[in-house]
Amino acid sequence: MRRYLRVVVLCLACGFCSLLYAFSQLAVSVEEGAGGDGGGKPQAAVASWLAGGGTGGAGPAARPSRSDRYSLKTQPIEKMHLAVVACGERLEETMIMLKSALIFSVKPLQFHIFAEDQLHDSFKDRLDSWSFLQKFNYTLYPITFPKENAVEWKKLFKPCASQRLFLPLILKEVDSLLYVDTDILFLRPVDDIWSLLKKFNSTQIAAMALEHEEPRIGWYNRFARHPYYGKTGVNSGVMLMNMTRMRRKYFKNDMTTVRLQWGDILMPLLKKYKLNITWGDQDLLNIMFFHNPESLFVFPCQWNYRPDHCIYGSNCREAEEEGIFILHGNRGVYHDDKQPAFRAVYEALTNCSFEDDNVRSLLKPLELELQKTVHTYCGKIYKIFIKQLTKSIRDRYDRPPKER
């Protein structure tokens, strides 16, 4: 009888210890979830050629920023990855782009910022000052190209432009990514363009908008000396990518009968067409999707609205109906007087803070400024510049907090 009681007591003791261990592990997991960034650390994966610290004077290998402190204190939810490449005097323009993304978006954002070394401290200081938002992380990376061809890639179009071609190879742990140029302004939540990833069919790996809606003013169909996608080519200023598929795909090409993967096709393409391309990396992407059209998802022009859509008269029907979703101020129009409607939107967002009341109050002054631009073709249709913006502000800031 005593032996039986000893067995029972021993079993109870073991069970009690097991319960204590389980509760301790649960407490640890809850603590990590509360202090983490949605279940992962800031992304700082680098391509194999970065192992030696970069090449061609590109600076040290990529390193995580202090951004791991800035994360949502909620249950892990999907994080949207946004990448940008900034060189020269593009710091301020990049910061306004990032601000526009944060003002309207709902899900947390992970920023991947590729910049020249001398810009890193400025980016850190500015982004750290936004830490109170607790809805984004960021990682800074150097501008880096494969060692054996670094000089050629740096000379292509603009010093940093072709960096975007290597994002699938550098950010190896990132599944999907939205790349944008520095001169982009979000007038609608990033969440909405991010949701287009779910509309990709089984063969599509990336999404871009057409370079032109109207062939009569198209550049590629009139001047290109190389293959390009569709009738008017595509613009790479806003590019949504399923990078897992991009890394896995074998691409048809006009250099060999053998299909090549992303990391193997870039340099042969450059060698074949470098004397025939004008717009650098965008031209290489056009060549690639000319041979693999089934791999591209084309989204409407309102997701990449540029001066070409209005300087000769309105030619983006979707923007006329629903407004502009993403404004792309290429050719420096945010900083000169050639397209004052574009500049008015840029300055309105520059002067806007993150305070709810400040965001709500930007519309009326902006509309008054846009009305001063009606002497231009783009200004004549100024209402499309605020149509979606009005809806975004109403949806994001006029609803009760629990409904946002």
Coordinates of C-alpha atoms in Angstrom, one line a residue:
M1 CA 0.0 0.0 0.0
R2 CA 2.8 2.4 0.9
R3 CA 4.5 1.6 -2.4
Y4 CA 1.4 2.4 -4.3
L5 CA 1.0 5.8 -2.4
R6 CA 4.6 6.6 -3.3
V7 CA 4.0 6.0 -7.0
V8 CA 0.9 8.2 -6.9
V9 CA 2.8 11.0 -5.1
L10 CA 5.7 10.8 -7.6
C11 CA 3.3 11.0 -10.5
L12 CA 1.5 14.1 -9.0
A13 CA 4.9 15.8 -8.5
C14 CA 6.0 15.1 -12.1
G15 CA 2.7 16.5 -13.4
F16 CA 3.0 19.6 -11.2
C17 CA 6.5 20.3 -12.5
S18 CA 5.3 19.8 -16.1
L19 CA 2.6 22.5 -15.6
L20 CA 5.1 24.9 -14.1
Y21 CA 7.4 24.5 -17.1
A22 CA 4.5 25.0 -19.6
F23 CA 3.4 28.2 -17.9
S24 CA 7.0 29.5 -17.9
Q25 CA 7.4 28.9 -21.6
L26 CA 4.0 30.6 -22.3
A27 CA 5.1 33.7 -20.3
V28 CA 8.3 33.9 -22.3
S29 CA 6.5 33.6 -25.6
V30 CA 4.0 36.3 -24.6
E31 CA 6.8 38.7 -23.6
E32 CA 8.7 38.1 -26.9
G33 CA 5.5 38.7 -28.9
A34 CA 4.9 42.0 -27.1
G35 CA 8.4 43.3 -27.6
G36 CA 9.1 42.0 -31.1
D37 CA 8.2 43.2 -34.6
G38 CA 5.5 40.9 -35.6
G39 CA 7.4 37.7 -35.1
G40 CA 10.7 38.5 -36.8
K41 CA 13.8 40.6 -36.6
P42 CA 14.6 43.6 -38.9
Q43 CA 15.6 42.2 -42.3
A44 CA 19.2 42.7 -43.0
A45 CA 19.9 39.7 -45.3
V46 CA 22.6 40.5 -47.9
A47 CA 23.7 39.0 -51.2
S48 CA 26.7 36.7 -51.2
W49 CA 28.9 39.4 -52.8
L50 CA 28.4 41.6 -49.7
A51 CA 30.1 39.1 -47.4
G52 CA 33.4 40.9 -47.9
G53 CA 32.0 44.2 -46.9
G54 CA 30.8 45.5 -50.3
T55 CA 32.6 46.5 -53.5
G56 CA 33.4 49.5 -55.6
G57 CA 33.5 51.9 -52.7
A58 CA 29.9 51.0 -51.8
G59 CA 30.6 51.1 -48.1
P60 CA 30.3 48.6 -45.3
A61 CA 27.9 45.6 -45.4
A62 CA 24.3 46.2 -44.6
R63 CA 23.5 46.4 -40.9
P64 CA 20.3 46.5 -38.9
S65 CA 19.2 49.9 -37.6
R66 CA 17.8 50.7 -34.3
S67 CA 14.4 50.1 -35.8
D68 CA 13.7 46.9 -33.9
R69 CA 12.5 49.1 -31.1
Y70 CA 9.6 50.4 -33.2
S71 CA 7.0 47.8 -33.5
L72 CA 3.3 47.2 -32.8
K73 CA 2.4 45.9 -29.4
T74 CA -0.3 43.7 -30.8
Q75 CA -0.8 40.2 -32.1
P76 CA 1.5 39.4 -35.0
I77 CA -0.1 40.5 -38.3
E78 CA 1.2 40.7 -41.9
K79 CA 3.9 43.3 -42.4
M80 CA 4.2 45.1 -45.7
H81 CA 7.7 45.5 -47.1
L82 CA 8.5 48.7 -48.9
A83 CA 11.9 49.4 -50.6
V84 CA 13.5 52.6 -51.9
V85 CA 16.9 53.6 -53.3
A86 CA 18.2 57.1 -52.4
C87 CA 21.3 58.8 -53.6
G88 CA 22.5 62.3 -54.0
E89 CA 20.0 64.9 -52.9
R90 CA 17.1 62.6 -52.6
L91 CA 16.9 62.4 -48.8
E92 CA 14.1 64.9 -48.3
E93 CA 12.1 63.5 -51.2
T94 CA 12.4 60.0 -49.8
M95 CA 11.3 61.1 -46.3
I96 CA 8.1 62.7 -47.8
M97 CA 7.4 59.5 -49.7
L98 CA 7.8 57.4 -46.5
K99 CA 5.6 59.9 -44.6
S100 CA 2.8 59.5 -47.2
A101 CA 3.0 55.8 -46.8
L102 CA 2.7 56.0 -43.0
I103 CA -0.1 58.6 -43.0
F104 CA -2.7 56.4 -44.7
S105 CA -1.6 52.7 -44.2
V106 CA -3.1 50.4 -41.7
K107 CA -0.8 47.4 -41.5
P108 CA 2.7 47.8 -40.1
L109 CA 5.4 48.7 -42.6
Q110 CA 9.0 47.4 -43.0
F111 CA 11.1 50.0 -44.8
H112 CA 14.2 48.7 -46.7
I113 CA 16.2 51.9 -47.5
F114 CA 19.2 51.6 -49.8
A115 CA 21.3 54.7 -49.6
E116 CA 24.8 56.1 -50.0
D117 CA 26.8 55.9 -46.8
Q118 CA 26.8 59.7 -46.2
L119 CA 23.0 59.7 -46.0
H120 CA 22.7 56.9 -43.4
D121 CA 23.0 59.1 -40.3
S122 CA 20.5 61.6 -41.6
F123 CA 18.0 58.8 -42.4
K124 CA 18.5 57.4 -38.9
D125 CA 17.9 60.7 -37.2
R126 CA 14.8 61.5 -39.1
L127 CA 13.3 58.0 -38.8
D128 CA 14.1 57.7 -35.1
S129 CA 12.1 60.9 -34.6
W130 CA 9.0 59.1 -35.8
S131 CA 9.4 56.3 -33.3
F132 CA 6.2 57.4 -31.5
L133 CA 4.2 56.0 -34.4
Q134 CA 5.0 52.4 -33.5
K135 CA 3.8 51.2 -36.9
F136 CA 7.1 50.7 -38.8
N137 CA 10.5 49.2 -38.7
Y138 CA 13.4 50.2 -41.0
T139 CA 16.7 48.8 -42.1
L140 CA 19.4 50.8 -43.9
Y141 CA 21.6 49.2 -46.5
P142 CA 24.6 50.5 -48.6
I143 CA 24.5 50.8 -52.3
T144 CA 26.2 47.6 -53.5
F145 CA 26.7 45.7 -56.7
P146 CA 28.3 42.4 -57.7
K147 CA 32.1 42.8 -57.3
E148 CA 33.0 41.8 -60.8
N149 CA 30.6 44.2 -62.6
A150 CA 30.2 47.0 -60.0
V151 CA 31.5 49.8 -62.2
E152 CA 29.2 48.9 -65.1
W153 CA 26.1 48.8 -62.9
K154 CA 26.9 52.1 -61.2
K155 CA 27.3 53.9 -64.5
L156 CA 23.9 52.5 -65.8
F157 CA 21.5 55.4 -66.2
K158 CA 22.0 57.0 -62.7
P159 CA 24.5 55.9 -60.0
C160 CA 22.0 54.1 -57.8
A161 CA 19.2 53.3 -60.3
S162 CA 20.1 49.7 -61.0
Q163 CA 20.2 48.7 -57.4
R164 CA 16.6 47.7 -57.6
L165 CA 17.4 44.9 -60.0
F166 CA 19.3 43.1 -57.2
L167 CA 16.7 43.4 -54.5
P168 CA 15.5 39.7 -54.9
L169 CA 19.1 38.6 -54.4
I170 CA 19.9 40.9 -51.5
L171 CA 16.6 40.5 -49.5
K172 CA 16.7 36.8 -49.6
E173 CA 14.3 36.3 -46.6
V174 CA 11.7 38.7 -48.0
D175 CA 8.8 37.0 -49.8
S176 CA 7.1 40.0 -51.4
L177 CA 8.1 43.6 -51.8
L178 CA 6.8 46.9 -53.1
Y179 CA 9.6 49.0 -54.7
V180 CA 9.0 52.7 -55.4
D181 CA 11.2 55.5 -56.7
T182 CA 11.9 58.4 -54.2
D183 CA 9.5 60.7 -56.1
I184 CA 6.4 58.7 -55.2
L185 CA 3.5 59.9 -53.1
F186 CA 0.9 57.6 -51.7
L187 CA -2.6 59.0 -51.8
R188 CA -4.1 55.7 -50.8
P189 CA -3.0 53.1 -48.2
V190 CA -0.1 50.9 -49.2
D191 CA -2.4 48.1 -48.0
D192 CA -4.5 48.5 -51.2
I193 CA -1.6 48.0 -53.7
W194 CA -0.2 45.3 -51.4
S195 CA -3.5 43.4 -51.8
L196 CA -2.9 43.1 -55.5
L197 CA -0.4 40.4 -54.8
K198 CA -3.4 38.1 -54.1
K199 CA -4.6 38.8 -57.7
F200 CA -1.5 37.4 -59.3
N201 CA -2.2 34.2 -61.2
S202 CA 0.2 31.3 -61.0
T203 CA 2.6 32.6 -63.6
Q204 CA 2.9 36.3 -62.5
I205 CA 5.9 37.4 -60.5
A206 CA 5.6 41.2 -60.6
A207 CA 3.3 44.1 -61.3
M208 CA 3.9 47.4 -63.0
A209 CA 1.9 50.1 -64.9
L210 CA 2.3 50.8 -68.6
E211 CA 4.7 53.6 -69.6
H212 CA 2.0 55.2 -71.7
E213 CA -1.7 54.9 -72.2
E214 CA -1.7 56.7 -75.5
P215 CA 0.7 55.2 -78.1
R216 CA 0.8 58.5 -80.1
I217 CA 2.9 60.0 -77.3
G218 CA 4.7 56.8 -76.3
W219 CA 8.5 56.7 -76.0
Y220 CA 9.2 53.0 -76.4
N221 CA 7.0 52.5 -79.5
R222 CA 8.6 55.5 -81.2
F223 CA 12.2 55.4 -80.1
A224 CA 13.3 52.2 -78.4
R225 CA 16.1 50.2 -80.0
H226 CA 15.4 47.1 -77.9
P227 CA 12.4 44.8 -77.1
Y228 CA 9.8 46.1 -74.7
Y229 CA 6.7 44.9 -73.0
G230 CA 3.3 45.3 -74.9
K231 CA 2.6 48.2 -77.1
T232 CA 4.1 51.0 -75.0
G233 CA 6.4 49.4 -72.5
V234 CA 6.1 49.5 -68.7
N235 CA 7.3 52.0 -66.1
S236 CA 9.3 50.6 -63.2
G237 CA 8.8 53.5 -60.7
V238 CA 6.2 51.5 -58.8
M239 CA 7.0 47.7 -58.9
L240 CA 5.2 45.1 -56.8
M241 CA 7.2 41.9 -56.6
N242 CA 6.7 38.3 -55.4
M243 CA 10.4 37.8 -54.9
T244 CA 10.1 34.2 -54.0
R245 CA 8.7 33.5 -57.5
M246 CA 11.3 35.8 -59.1
R247 CA 14.1 33.9 -57.5
R248 CA 12.7 30.5 -58.6
K249 CA 11.7 31.4 -62.1
Y250 CA 13.7 30.4 -65.2
F251 CA 13.4 33.2 -67.8
K252 CA 13.1 32.9 -71.6
N253 CA 15.6 35.2 -73.3
D254 CA 17.1 36.0 -76.7
M255 CA 20.7 35.2 -75.7
T256 CA 20.5 31.4 -75.3
T257 CA 18.0 28.6 -75.7
V258 CA 18.6 27.8 -72.0
R259 CA 16.3 29.6 -69.6
L260 CA 18.1 31.6 -66.9
Q261 CA 17.3 32.5 -63.3
W262 CA 17.2 36.1 -62.1
G263 CA 20.7 36.2 -60.8
D264 CA 22.1 34.8 -64.0
I265 CA 20.3 36.8 -66.6
L266 CA 21.0 40.4 -65.5
M267 CA 24.7 40.7 -66.6
P268 CA 24.2 39.0 -70.0
L269 CA 21.3 41.3 -70.7
L270 CA 23.4 44.4 -69.9
K271 CA 26.3 43.2 -72.1
K272 CA 24.0 42.6 -75.0
Y273 CA 21.9 45.8 -74.8
K274 CA 24.0 48.4 -73.0
L275 CA 24.6 50.4 -76.2
N276 CA 20.9 50.4 -77.0
I277 CA 19.2 51.2 -73.7
T278 CA 18.3 54.7 -72.6
W279 CA 16.5 54.3 -69.3
G280 CA 18.8 51.7 -67.7
D281 CA 17.3 49.2 -65.4
Q282 CA 13.7 50.0 -66.6
D283 CA 14.8 49.0 -70.1
L284 CA 16.3 45.8 -68.9
L285 CA 13.0 45.0 -67.2
N286 CA 11.1 45.7 -70.3
I287 CA 13.3 43.4 -72.3
M288 CA 12.9 40.7 -69.7
F289 CA 9.1 40.9 -69.7
F290 CA 8.9 41.1 -73.5
H291 CA 10.2 37.6 -73.5
N292 CA 8.1 36.5 -70.5
P293 CA 4.9 38.5 -70.8
E294 CA 2.9 35.8 -68.8
S295 CA 5.0 36.8 -65.8
L296 CA 3.7 40.4 -65.5
F297 CA 0.6 41.7 -63.9
V298 CA -0.3 45.1 -65.3
F299 CA -2.1 47.5 -62.9
P300 CA -4.0 50.6 -64.0
C301 CA -2.3 54.0 -64.6
Q302 CA -3.8 55.5 -61.4
W303 CA -1.3 53.3 -59.4
N304 CA 1.6 55.2 -61.1
Y305 CA 0.2 58.6 -62.3
R306 CA 2.9 60.7 -64.0
P307 CA 2.9 64.1 -65.8
D308 CA 2.7 62.1 -69.1
H309 CA -0.9 61.3 -68.1
C310 CA -2.0 64.9 -68.3
I311 CA 0.5 67.3 -69.9
Y312 CA -0.9 66.7 -73.4
G313 CA -4.5 66.2 -72.1
S314 CA -5.9 63.6 -69.8
N315 CA -5.2 60.1 -70.9
C316 CA -5.7 58.0 -67.7
R317 CA -9.4 57.1 -67.6
E318 CA -9.2 55.2 -64.3
A319 CA -7.8 58.3 -62.5
E320 CA -10.6 60.4 -64.0
E321 CA -13.1 58.0 -62.5
E322 CA -11.6 57.2 -59.1
G323 CA -8.8 59.7 -58.6
I324 CA -5.0 59.2 -58.4
F325 CA -3.9 56.4 -56.1
I326 CA -0.1 56.9 -56.3
L327 CA 1.4 60.1 -57.7
H328 CA 4.8 59.8 -59.5
G329 CA 6.5 63.2 -59.8
N330 CA 9.3 62.1 -62.2
R331 CA 11.4 64.6 -64.2
G332 CA 11.8 66.7 -61.0
V333 CA 8.3 68.2 -61.2
Y334 CA 8.0 68.5 -57.4
H335 CA 10.9 71.0 -57.4
D336 CA 10.2 73.3 -60.4
D337 CA 7.3 75.2 -61.9
K338 CA 6.7 73.0 -64.9
Q339 CA 3.8 71.1 -63.3
P340 CA 2.4 73.1 -60.4
A341 CA -0.4 70.6 -59.7
F342 CA 2.2 67.9 -58.8
R343 CA 4.2 70.4 -56.8
A344 CA 1.2 71.5 -54.8
V345 CA 0.5 67.9 -53.6
Y346 CA 4.1 67.4 -52.7
E347 CA 4.3 70.6 -50.7
A348 CA 1.0 69.8 -48.9
L349 CA 2.3 66.5 -47.7
T350 CA 5.7 68.1 -46.8
N351 CA 4.0 70.5 -44.5
C352 CA 1.6 67.9 -43.1
S353 CA 2.4 66.4 -39.7
F354 CA 1.2 63.0 -38.4
E355 CA -1.4 64.6 -36.1
D356 CA -5.0 63.5 -37.0
D357 CA -6.3 67.1 -37.1
N358 CA -3.4 68.2 -39.3
V359 CA -4.0 65.5 -41.8
R360 CA -7.8 66.3 -41.9
S361 CA -7.1 70.0 -42.5
L362 CA -4.7 69.6 -45.5
L363 CA -7.5 69.2 -48.1
K364 CA -9.0 72.7 -48.2
P365 CA -5.6 74.6 -48.6
L366 CA -4.5 72.0 -51.1
E367 CA -7.6 72.4 -53.2
L368 CA -7.1 76.2 -53.2
E369 CA -3.5 75.8 -54.4
L370 CA -4.6 73.3 -57.1
Q371 CA -7.2 75.8 -58.4
K372 CA -4.3 78.2 -59.2
T373 CA -2.9 75.6 -61.6
V374 CA -5.9 75.5 -64.0
H375 CA -3.8 77.3 -66.7
T376 CA -2.0 73.9 -67.2
Y377 CA -3.4 70.8 -68.7
C378 CA -2.8 68.9 -65.5
G379 CA -4.3 71.7 -63.5
K380 CA -7.5 71.7 -65.6
I381 CA -8.3 68.2 -64.0
Y382 CA -7.1 69.1 -60.6
K383 CA -10.0 67.3 -58.9
I384 CA -8.4 63.9 -59.7
F385 CA -5.5 65.0 -57.5
I386 CA -7.7 65.2 -54.4
K387 CA -10.5 62.7 -55.2
Q388 CA -8.8 59.6 -53.7
L389 CA -7.0 61.7 -51.2
T390 CA -10.3 62.9 -49.8
K391 CA -11.5 59.3 -49.5
S392 CA -8.3 58.1 -47.9
I393 CA -8.4 60.8 -45.2
R394 CA -12.1 60.1 -44.5
D395 CA -11.6 56.4 -44.2
R396 CA -8.5 56.6 -42.1
Y397 CA -9.2 59.6 -39.9
D398 CA -12.9 60.3 -39.7
R399 CA -14.0 56.9 -38.5
P400 CA -14.1 56.1 -34.7
P401 CA -10.8 54.7 -33.5
K402 CA -12.2 51.1 -33.1
E403 CA -13.3 51.0 -36.8
R404 CA -9.9 52.1 -38.2

